[in-house]
XYZ file of C-alpha atoms in Angstrom:
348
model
C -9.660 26.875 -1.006
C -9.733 22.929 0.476
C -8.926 23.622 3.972
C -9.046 19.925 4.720
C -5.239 18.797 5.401
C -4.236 15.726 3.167
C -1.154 14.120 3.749
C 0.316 10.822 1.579
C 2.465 8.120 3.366
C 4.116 6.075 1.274
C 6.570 3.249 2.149
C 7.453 1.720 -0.888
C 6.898 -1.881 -1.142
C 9.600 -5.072 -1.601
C 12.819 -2.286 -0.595
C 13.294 -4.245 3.163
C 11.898 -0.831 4.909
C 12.988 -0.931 8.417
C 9.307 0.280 9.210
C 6.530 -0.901 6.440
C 8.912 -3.659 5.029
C 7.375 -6.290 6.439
C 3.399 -7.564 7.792
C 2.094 -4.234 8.046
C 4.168 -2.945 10.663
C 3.698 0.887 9.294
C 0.215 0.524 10.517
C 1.042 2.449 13.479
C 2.301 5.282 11.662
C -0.813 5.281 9.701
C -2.888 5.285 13.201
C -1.532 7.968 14.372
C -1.177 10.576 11.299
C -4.946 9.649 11.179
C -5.658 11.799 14.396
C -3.668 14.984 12.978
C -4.546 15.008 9.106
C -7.849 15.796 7.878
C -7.494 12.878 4.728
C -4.534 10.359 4.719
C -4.064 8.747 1.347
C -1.915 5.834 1.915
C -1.373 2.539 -0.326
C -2.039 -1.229 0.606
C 1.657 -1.967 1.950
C 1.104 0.088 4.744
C -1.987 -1.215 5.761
C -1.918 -5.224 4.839
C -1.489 -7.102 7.984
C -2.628 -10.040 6.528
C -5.662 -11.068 9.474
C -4.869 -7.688 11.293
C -6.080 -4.578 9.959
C -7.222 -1.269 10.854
C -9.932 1.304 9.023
C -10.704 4.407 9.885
C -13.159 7.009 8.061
C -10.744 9.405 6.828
C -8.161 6.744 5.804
C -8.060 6.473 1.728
C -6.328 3.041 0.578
C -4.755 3.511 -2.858
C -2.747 0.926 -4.517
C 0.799 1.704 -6.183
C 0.018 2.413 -10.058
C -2.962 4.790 -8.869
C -1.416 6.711 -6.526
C 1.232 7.260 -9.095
C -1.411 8.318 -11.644
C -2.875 10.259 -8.441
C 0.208 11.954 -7.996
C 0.978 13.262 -11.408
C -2.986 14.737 -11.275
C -4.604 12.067 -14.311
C -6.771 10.473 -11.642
C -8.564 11.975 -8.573
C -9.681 10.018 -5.275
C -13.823 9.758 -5.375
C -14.464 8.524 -1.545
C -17.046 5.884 -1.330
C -19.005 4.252 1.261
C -18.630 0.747 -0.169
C -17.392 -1.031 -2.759
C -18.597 -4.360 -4.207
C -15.578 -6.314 -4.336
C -15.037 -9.029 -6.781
C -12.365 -11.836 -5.868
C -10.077 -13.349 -8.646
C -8.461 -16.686 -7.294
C -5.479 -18.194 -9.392
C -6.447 -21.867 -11.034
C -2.719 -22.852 -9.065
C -4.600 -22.482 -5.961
C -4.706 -25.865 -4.442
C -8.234 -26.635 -3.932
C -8.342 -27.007 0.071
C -6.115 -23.942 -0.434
C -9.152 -22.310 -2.510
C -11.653 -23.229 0.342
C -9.137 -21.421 3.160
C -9.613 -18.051 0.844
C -13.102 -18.708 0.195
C -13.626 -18.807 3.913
C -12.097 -15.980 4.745
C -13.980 -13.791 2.292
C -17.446 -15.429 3.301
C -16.374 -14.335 6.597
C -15.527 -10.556 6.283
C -19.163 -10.665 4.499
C -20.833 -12.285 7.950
C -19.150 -10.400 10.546
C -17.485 -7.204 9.290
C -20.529 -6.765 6.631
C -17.990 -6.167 3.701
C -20.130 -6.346 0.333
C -17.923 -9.507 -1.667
C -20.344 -9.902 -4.695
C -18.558 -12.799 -6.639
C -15.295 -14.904 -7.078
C -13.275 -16.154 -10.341
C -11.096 -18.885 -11.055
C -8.741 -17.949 -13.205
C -8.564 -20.146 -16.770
C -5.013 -20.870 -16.460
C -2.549 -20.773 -13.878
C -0.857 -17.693 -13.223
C 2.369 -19.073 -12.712
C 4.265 -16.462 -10.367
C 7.643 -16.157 -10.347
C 9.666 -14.555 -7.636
C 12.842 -12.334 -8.810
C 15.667 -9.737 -6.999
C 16.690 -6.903 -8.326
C 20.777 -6.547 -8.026
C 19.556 -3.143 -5.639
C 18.471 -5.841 -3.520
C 14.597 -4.953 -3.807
C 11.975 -7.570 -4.996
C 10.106 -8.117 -8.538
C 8.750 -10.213 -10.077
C 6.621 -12.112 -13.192
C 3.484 -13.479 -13.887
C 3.347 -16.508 -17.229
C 0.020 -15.687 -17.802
C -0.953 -12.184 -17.336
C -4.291 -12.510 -19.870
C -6.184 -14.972 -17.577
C -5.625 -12.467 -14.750
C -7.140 -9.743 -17.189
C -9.989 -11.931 -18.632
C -11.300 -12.777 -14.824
C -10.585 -9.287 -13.725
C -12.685 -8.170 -17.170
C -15.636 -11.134 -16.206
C -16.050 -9.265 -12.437
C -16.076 -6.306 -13.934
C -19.042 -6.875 -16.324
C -21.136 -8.446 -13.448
C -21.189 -4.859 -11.645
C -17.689 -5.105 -9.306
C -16.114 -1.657 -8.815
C -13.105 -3.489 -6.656
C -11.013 -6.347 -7.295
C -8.975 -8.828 -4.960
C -6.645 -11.389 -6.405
C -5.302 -14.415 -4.512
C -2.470 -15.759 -6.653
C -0.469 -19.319 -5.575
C 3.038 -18.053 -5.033
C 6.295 -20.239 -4.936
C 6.413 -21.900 -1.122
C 10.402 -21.686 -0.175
C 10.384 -22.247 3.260
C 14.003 -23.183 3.009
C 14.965 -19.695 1.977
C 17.102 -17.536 3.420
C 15.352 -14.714 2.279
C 12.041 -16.068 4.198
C 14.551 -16.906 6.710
C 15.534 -13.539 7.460
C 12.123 -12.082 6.814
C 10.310 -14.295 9.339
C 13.471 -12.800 11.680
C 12.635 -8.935 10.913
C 15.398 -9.223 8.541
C 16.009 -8.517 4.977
C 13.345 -7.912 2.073
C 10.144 -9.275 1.402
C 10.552 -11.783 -1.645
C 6.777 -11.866 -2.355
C 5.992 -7.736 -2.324
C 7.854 -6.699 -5.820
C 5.708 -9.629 -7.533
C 2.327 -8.622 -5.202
C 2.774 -5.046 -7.043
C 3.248 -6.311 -10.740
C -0.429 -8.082 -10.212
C -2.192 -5.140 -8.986
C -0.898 -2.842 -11.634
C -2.207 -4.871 -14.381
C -5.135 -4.470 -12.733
C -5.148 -1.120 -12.193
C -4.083 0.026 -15.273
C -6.460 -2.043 -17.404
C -9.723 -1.290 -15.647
C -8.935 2.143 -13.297
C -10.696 0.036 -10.052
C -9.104 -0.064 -7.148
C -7.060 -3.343 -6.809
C -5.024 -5.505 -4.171
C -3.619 -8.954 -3.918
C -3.016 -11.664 -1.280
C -0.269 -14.315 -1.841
C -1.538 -18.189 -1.417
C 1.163 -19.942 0.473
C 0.910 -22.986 2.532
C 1.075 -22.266 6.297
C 4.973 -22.358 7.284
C 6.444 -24.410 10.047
C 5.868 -22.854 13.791
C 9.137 -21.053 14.382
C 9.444 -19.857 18.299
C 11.436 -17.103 17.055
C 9.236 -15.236 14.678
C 10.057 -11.035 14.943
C 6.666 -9.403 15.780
C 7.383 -7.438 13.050
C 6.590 -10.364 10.388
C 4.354 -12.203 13.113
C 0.814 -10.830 11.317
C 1.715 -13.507 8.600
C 1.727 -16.638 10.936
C -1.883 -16.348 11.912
C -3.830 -18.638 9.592
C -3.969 -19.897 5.994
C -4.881 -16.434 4.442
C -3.592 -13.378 3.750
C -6.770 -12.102 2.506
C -8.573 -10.634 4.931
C -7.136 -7.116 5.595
C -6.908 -6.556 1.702
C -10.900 -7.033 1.770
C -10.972 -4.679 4.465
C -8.576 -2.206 2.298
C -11.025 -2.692 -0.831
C -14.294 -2.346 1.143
C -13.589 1.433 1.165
C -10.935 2.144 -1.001
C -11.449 5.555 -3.555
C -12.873 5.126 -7.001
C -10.257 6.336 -9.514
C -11.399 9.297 -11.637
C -10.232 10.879 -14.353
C -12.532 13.522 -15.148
C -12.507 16.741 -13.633
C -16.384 16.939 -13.612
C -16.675 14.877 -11.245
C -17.840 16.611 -7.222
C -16.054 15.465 -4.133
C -13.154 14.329 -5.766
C -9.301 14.518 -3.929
C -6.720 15.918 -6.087
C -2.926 16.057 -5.737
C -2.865 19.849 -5.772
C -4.830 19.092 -2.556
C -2.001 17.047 -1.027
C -0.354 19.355 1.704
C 2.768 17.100 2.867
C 4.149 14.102 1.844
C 6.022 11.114 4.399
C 9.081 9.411 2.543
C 11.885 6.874 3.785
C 14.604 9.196 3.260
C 16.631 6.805 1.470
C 13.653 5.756 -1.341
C 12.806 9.025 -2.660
C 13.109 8.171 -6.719
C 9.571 6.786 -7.058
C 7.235 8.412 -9.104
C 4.596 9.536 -7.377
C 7.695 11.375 -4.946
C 9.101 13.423 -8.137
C 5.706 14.159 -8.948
C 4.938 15.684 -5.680
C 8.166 17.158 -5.239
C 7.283 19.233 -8.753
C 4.043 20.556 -7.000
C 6.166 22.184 -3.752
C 4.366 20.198 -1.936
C 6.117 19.628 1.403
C 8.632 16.316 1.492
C 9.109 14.931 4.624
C 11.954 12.645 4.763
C 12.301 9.785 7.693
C 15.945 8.776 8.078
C 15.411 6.238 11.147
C 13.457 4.285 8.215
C 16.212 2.990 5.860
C 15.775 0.468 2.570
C 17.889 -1.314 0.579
C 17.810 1.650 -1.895
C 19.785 4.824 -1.755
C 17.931 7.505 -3.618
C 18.322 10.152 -1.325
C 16.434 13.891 -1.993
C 19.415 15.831 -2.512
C 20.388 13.708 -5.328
C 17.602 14.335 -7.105
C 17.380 18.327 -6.144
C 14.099 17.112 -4.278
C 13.353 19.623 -1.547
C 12.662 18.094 1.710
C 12.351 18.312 5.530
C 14.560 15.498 7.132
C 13.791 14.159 10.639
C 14.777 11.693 12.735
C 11.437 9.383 12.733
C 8.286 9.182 12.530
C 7.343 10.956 15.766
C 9.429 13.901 14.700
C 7.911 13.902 11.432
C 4.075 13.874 13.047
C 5.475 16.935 14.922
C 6.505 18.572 11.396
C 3.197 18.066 10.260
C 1.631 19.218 13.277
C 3.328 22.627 12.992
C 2.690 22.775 9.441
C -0.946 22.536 9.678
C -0.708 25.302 12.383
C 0.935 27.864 9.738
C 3.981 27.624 11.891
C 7.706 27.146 10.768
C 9.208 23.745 12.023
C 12.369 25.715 12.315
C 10.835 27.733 14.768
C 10.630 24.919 17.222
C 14.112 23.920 17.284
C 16.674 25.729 19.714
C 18.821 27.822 16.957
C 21.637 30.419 17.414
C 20.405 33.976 17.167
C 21.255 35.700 14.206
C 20.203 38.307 11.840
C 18.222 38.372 8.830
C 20.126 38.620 5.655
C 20.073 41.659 3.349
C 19.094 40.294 -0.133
């Protein structure tokens, strides 16, 4: 028996998440779950705060298409002490642009020691586009999806085990989407298009995988929420997804593999109440393995648990749910901690 307590925190990207929506403001959840859970698999839209991050030993970054795999038990978690991380920048890239990125990655190698091995330009442009789902979440497309894949494949052959992309995304700072998002407000326009480039990734090669947008630093706005306020900090996005990579699992599919994390392993799961429809959640769900949904935490979406006969425990927020999990761990009943009427057991 694993008698190491896993929980997964998912916040699912581009959905306008009161909490996680925006420049890694779920961080502090993260922090804090790390101090009560043994293992705490979490994906890069929790943690990405573009030049603000946070590691800690027992904190497992897993991007979006793997956890899902993770989930549904195809792929395991293989912790690792480093990764060398290969860096994919999009030919669109602006060349003063390029240098910013280059930069930053040259200097997560001097001072935090991270283990970059190599960059690629891409041989075409990747040509982003940004899209909105009528749900109101983001998406979006990528023109050229092989040049991605051939400079992910040419990293890959030179010995990387972790891939960063920096693509050139559409500047809009006219926008009233990045308008209200600088605000607190509304749904990130980049995220849904962020996702799409990782999961290529992912999919084709089974590395780890995260991206950083390339945008051209925005106007100063004396307004800015501190919610989106991680973003206005320099020219790049990049560092914290370094950080994120440095240590991120290895994916495995093979059950021969030692010291590998499983889902059957997964003791509790944490879940915007209202976003409960992804993949990974259903999978989960199938496994009994505890829900817990946050209802102070709502998205655009409205895929709630009881619609899809998902069994979960809803609380208020996030501190109620680290007391859920607390309990939990203990062996002890949540609903033993809540003032209830007396009353009999029932004769089945």
């Amino acid at each position: 028996m694993d008698l190491h307590y896993t929980s997964v925190l998912i916040v699912p990207t581009g959905i306008g998440a009161k909490i996680g929506g925006y420049a890694g403001d779920a961080m502090p959840v993260a922090r804090a779950m790390t101090q009560i859970c043994d293992r705490l698999i979490t994906h890069p839209n929790v943690l990405n705060g573009a030049q603000l991050y946070w590691s800690a030993p027992n904190l497992y970054y897993v991007e979006g298409y793997a956890l899902d795999q993770f989930a549904q038990g195809d792929w395991g978690l293989q912790p690792v002490y480093q990764n060398q991380i290969g860096l994919v920048l999009d030919d669109a890239i602006e060349p003063d642009l390029q240098l910013r990125h280059l930069q930053a990655a040259e200097a997560t190698k001097a001072t935090l020691g991270l283990n970059i091995r190599d960059y690629v330009v891409t041989d075409a442009p990747l040509a982003v586009g940004l899209r909105m789902a009528n749900s109101g979440a983001s998406w979006g497309t990528i023109q050229n999806p092989d040049s991605l894949l051939r400079a992910a494949d040419k990293l890959i052959q030179c010995g990387v085990n972790a891939i960063a992309v920096v693509a050139r995304f559409p500047d809009d700072e006219e926008s009233l989407l990045l308008q209200n998002y600088r605000q607190g407000l509304g749904v990130d326009a980049l995220a849904g298009a962020e996702a799409v480039i990782s999961h290529l990734i992912v999919r084709e090669f089974q590395v780890p995988s995260a991206h950083a947008p390339a945008l051209l630093p925005l106007p100063l706005e004396t307004s800015i929420s501190p919610r989106s306020a991680a973003e206005e900090l320099g020219y790049t996005f990049l560092p914290c997804v370094l950080v994120g990579l440095s240590r991120a699992p290895q994916l495995i599919s093979s059950s021969t593999v030692t010291d590998v994390i499983w889902a059957n392993q997964v003791n509790s799961v944490i879940i915007p109440a209202s976003a409960c429809g992804s993949s990974a959640i259903l999978s989960f769900a199938a496994q009994n393995t505890l829900i817990i949904a946050v209802e102070e935490n709502e998205t655009v979406m409205s895929v709630f648990p009881q619609a899809l006969g998902i069994k979960a425990t809803s609380v208020s927020s996030y501190l109620e749910a680290l007391g859920v999990i607390v309990a939990h761990r203990a062996g002890i009943s949540p609903d033993s901690l809540r003032l209830q009427s007396e009353k009999l057991l029932q004769v089945l």
